[in-house]
Coordinates of C-alpha atoms in Angstrom, one line a residue:
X1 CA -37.7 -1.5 0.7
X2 CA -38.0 -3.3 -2.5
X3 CA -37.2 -7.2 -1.9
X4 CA -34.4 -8.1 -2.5
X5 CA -35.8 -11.2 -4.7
X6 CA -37.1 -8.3 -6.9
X7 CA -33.9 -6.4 -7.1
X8 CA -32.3 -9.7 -9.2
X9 CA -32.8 -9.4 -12.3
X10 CA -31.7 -12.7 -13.9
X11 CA -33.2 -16.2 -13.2
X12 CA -29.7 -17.7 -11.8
X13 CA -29.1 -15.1 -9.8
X14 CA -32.5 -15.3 -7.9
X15 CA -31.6 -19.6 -7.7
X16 CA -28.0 -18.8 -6.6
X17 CA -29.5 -16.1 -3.9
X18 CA -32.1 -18.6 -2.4
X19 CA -29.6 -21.2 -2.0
X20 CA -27.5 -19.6 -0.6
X21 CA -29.8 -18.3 2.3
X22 CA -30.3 -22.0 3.0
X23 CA -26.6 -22.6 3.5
X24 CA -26.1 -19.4 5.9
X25 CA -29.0 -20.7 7.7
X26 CA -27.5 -24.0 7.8
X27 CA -24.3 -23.1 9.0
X28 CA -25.3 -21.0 11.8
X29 CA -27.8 -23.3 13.0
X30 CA -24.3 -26.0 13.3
X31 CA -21.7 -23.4 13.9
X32 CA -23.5 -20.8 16.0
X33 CA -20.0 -18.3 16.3
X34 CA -19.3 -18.6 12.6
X35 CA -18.1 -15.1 10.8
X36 CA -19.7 -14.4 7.5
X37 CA -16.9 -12.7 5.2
X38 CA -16.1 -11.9 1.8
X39 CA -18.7 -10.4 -1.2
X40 CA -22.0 -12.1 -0.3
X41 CA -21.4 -10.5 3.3
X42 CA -20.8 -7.2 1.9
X43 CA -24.2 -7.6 -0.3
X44 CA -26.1 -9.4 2.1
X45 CA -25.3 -7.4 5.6
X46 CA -24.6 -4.1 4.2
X47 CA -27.7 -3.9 1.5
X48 CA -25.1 -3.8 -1.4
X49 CA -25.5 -3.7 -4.8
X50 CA -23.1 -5.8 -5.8
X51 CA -24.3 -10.2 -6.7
X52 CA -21.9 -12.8 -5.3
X53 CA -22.4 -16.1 -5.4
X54 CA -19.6 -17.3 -3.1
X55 CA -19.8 -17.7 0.2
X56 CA -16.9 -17.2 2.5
X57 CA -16.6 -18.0 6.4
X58 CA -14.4 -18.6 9.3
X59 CA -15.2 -21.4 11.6
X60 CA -13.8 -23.5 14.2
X61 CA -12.3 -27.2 13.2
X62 CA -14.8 -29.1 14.6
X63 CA -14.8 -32.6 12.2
X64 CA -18.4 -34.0 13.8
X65 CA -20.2 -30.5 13.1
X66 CA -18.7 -30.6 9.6
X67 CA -20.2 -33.7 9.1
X68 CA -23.2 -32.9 11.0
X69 CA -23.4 -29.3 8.4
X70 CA -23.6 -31.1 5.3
X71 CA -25.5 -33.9 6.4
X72 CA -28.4 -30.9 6.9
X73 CA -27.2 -29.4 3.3
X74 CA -27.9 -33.3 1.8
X75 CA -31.2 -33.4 3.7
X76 CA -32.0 -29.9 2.2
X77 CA -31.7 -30.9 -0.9
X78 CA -28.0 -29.9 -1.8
X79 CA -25.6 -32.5 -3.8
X80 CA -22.0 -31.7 -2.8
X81 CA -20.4 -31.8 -6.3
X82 CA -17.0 -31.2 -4.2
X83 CA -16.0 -31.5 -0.9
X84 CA -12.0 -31.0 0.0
X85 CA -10.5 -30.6 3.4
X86 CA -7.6 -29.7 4.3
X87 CA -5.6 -29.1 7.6
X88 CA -6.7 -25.2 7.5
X89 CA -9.9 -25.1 5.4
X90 CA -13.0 -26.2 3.4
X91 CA -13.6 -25.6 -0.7
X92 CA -17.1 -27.6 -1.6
X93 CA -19.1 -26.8 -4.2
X94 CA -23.0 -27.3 -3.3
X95 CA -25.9 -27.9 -6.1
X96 CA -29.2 -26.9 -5.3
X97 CA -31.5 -27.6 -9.0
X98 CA -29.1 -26.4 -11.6
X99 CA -27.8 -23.8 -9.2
X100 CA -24.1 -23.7 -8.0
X101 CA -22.5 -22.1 -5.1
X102 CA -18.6 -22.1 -3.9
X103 CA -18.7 -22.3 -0.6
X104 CA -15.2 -22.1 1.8
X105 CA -14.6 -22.4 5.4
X106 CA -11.3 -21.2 6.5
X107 CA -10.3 -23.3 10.3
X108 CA -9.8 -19.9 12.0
X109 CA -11.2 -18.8 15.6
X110 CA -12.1 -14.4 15.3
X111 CA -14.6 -12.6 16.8
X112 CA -17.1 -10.9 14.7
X113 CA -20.0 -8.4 15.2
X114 CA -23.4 -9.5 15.4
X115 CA -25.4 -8.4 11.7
X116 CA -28.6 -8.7 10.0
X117 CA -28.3 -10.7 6.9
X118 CA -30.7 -10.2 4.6
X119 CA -33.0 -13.0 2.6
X120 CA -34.1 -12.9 -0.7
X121 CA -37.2 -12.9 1.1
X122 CA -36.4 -9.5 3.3
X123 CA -36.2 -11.5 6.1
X124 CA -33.5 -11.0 8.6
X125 CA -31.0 -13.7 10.2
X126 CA -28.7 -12.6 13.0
X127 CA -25.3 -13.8 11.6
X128 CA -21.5 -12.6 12.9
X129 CA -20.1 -11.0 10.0
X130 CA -17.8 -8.0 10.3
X131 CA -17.8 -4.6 10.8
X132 CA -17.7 -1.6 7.9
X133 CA -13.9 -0.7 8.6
X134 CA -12.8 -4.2 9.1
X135 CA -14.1 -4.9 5.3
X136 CA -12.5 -1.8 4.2
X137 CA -8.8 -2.6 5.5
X138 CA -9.1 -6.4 3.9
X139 CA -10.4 -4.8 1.1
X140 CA -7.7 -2.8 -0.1
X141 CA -5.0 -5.7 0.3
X142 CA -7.1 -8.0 -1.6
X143 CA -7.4 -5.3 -4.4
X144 CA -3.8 -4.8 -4.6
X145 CA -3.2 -8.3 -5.3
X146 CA -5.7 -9.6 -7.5
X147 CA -6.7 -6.2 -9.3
X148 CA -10.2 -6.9 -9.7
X149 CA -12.4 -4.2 -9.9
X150 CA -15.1 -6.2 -7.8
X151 CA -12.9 -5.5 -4.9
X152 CA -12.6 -1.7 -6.0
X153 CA -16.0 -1.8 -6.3
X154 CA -16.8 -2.9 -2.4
X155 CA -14.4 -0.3 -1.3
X156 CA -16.2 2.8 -2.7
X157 CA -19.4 1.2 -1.6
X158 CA -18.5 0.5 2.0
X159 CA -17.3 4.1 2.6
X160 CA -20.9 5.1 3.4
X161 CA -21.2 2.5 6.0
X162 CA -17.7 4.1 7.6
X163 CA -18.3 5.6 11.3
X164 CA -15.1 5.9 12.6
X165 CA -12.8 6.9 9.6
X166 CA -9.3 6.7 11.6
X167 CA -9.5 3.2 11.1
X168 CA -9.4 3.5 7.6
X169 CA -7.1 5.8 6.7
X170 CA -4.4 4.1 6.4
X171 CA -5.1 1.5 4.3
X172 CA -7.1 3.9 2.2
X173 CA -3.9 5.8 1.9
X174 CA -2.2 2.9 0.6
X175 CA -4.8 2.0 -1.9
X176 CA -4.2 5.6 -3.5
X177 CA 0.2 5.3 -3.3
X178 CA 0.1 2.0 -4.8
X179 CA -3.2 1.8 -7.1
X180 CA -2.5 -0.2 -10.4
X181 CA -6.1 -0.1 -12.7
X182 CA -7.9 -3.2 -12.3
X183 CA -7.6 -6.2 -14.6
X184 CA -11.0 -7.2 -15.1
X185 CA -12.7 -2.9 -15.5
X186 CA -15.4 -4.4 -17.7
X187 CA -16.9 -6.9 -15.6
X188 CA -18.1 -4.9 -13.2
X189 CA -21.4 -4.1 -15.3
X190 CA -22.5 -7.8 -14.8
X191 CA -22.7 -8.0 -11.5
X192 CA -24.4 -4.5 -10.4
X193 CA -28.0 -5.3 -9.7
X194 CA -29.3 -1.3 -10.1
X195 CA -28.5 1.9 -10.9
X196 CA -25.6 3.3 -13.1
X197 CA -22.0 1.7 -13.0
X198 CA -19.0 3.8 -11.9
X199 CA -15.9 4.3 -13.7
X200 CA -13.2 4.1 -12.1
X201 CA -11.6 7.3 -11.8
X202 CA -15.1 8.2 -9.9
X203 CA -14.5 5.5 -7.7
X204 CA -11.1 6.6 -6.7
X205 CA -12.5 10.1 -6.9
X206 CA -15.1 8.8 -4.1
X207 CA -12.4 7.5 -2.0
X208 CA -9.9 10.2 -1.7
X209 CA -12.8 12.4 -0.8
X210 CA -13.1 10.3 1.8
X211 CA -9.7 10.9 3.6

């Protein structure tokens, strides 16, 4: 396997990638049941081929391991540029160098599925995340109301990682009754670390093959 420091092509992307590996690290060290969601989970747990530079998580409202988790970020080296809490969530944005990364905490107990994140390293860190069809079914509503063909894009990827397609079907359904084209179909280019980009009518092509 090619690693995955090699795969990124562009100098921020390779910053954004190493910090955040020292977030994730981070946060499970503090919050040892925290769930791993959204794009970087997808790229990072499922060997995608798709950059995000967010990171998304549950965890529990727990004020003192808050504090206690960026405390570690500062000592890491991190400047929180923003930090806002609310009753149900966290939106900071954390500097490492000249690299930024979003990084939101949503107050919410779920149980996840233990996964191998991987490093830019190659290394692996045993995170909870979620599994294949559980991305797949949040997928498609988050697609249907933003429209952005990132979210298309993790769909037609994820179907390889499908075992049990009954879970899926469903929501896949949906996707197909209600599709509107995505708002943003040229932007997908940017973020693809290899190999060609899919249109997408092949996409959707993909996807309805997979019923």
């Amino acid at each position: 396997m090619i690693p995955l420091i090699l795969r990124l092509k562009r100098k921020e992307h390779k910053e954004i990638a190493k910090a955040q590996d020292l977030i994730v690290e981070e946060l499970f060290n503090v919050f040892d049941k925290a769930i791993l969601r959204g794009g970087t989970a997808i790229w990072r747990c499922f060997s995608g081929n798709r950059f995000s530079e967010d990171i998304d998580v549950f965890i529990p409202k727990d004020q003192q391991k808050i504090d206690l988790f960026f405390e570690r970020l500062r000592q890491k080296g991190f400047e929180i540029e923003k930090k806002k809490i609310s009753e149900n969530s966290i939106f900071s944005k954390l500097k490492m160098n000249t690299s930024l990364v979003k990084f939101e905490a949503i107050f919410k107990t779920v149980k996840g599925v233990l996964s191998e994140y991987l490093t830019v390293d190659s290394n692996i860190l045993t995170v909870y995340s979620f599994t294949a069809e559980q991305f797949v079914n949040g997928k498609v509503d988050t697609y249907l109301n933003r429209l952005k063909i990132r979210d298309l894009y993790d769909i037609f990827f994820l179907l390889r990682h499908i075992k049990q397609k009954e879970l899926v079907k469903d929501q896949l359904n949906k996707l197909i009754k209600e599709f509107k084209p995505p708002l943003d179909k040229n932007n997908l280019k940017v973020i693809i670390l290899e190999g060609i980009c899919p249109t997408v009518e092949e996409m959707l092509t993909y996807i309805r093959r997979g019923l």
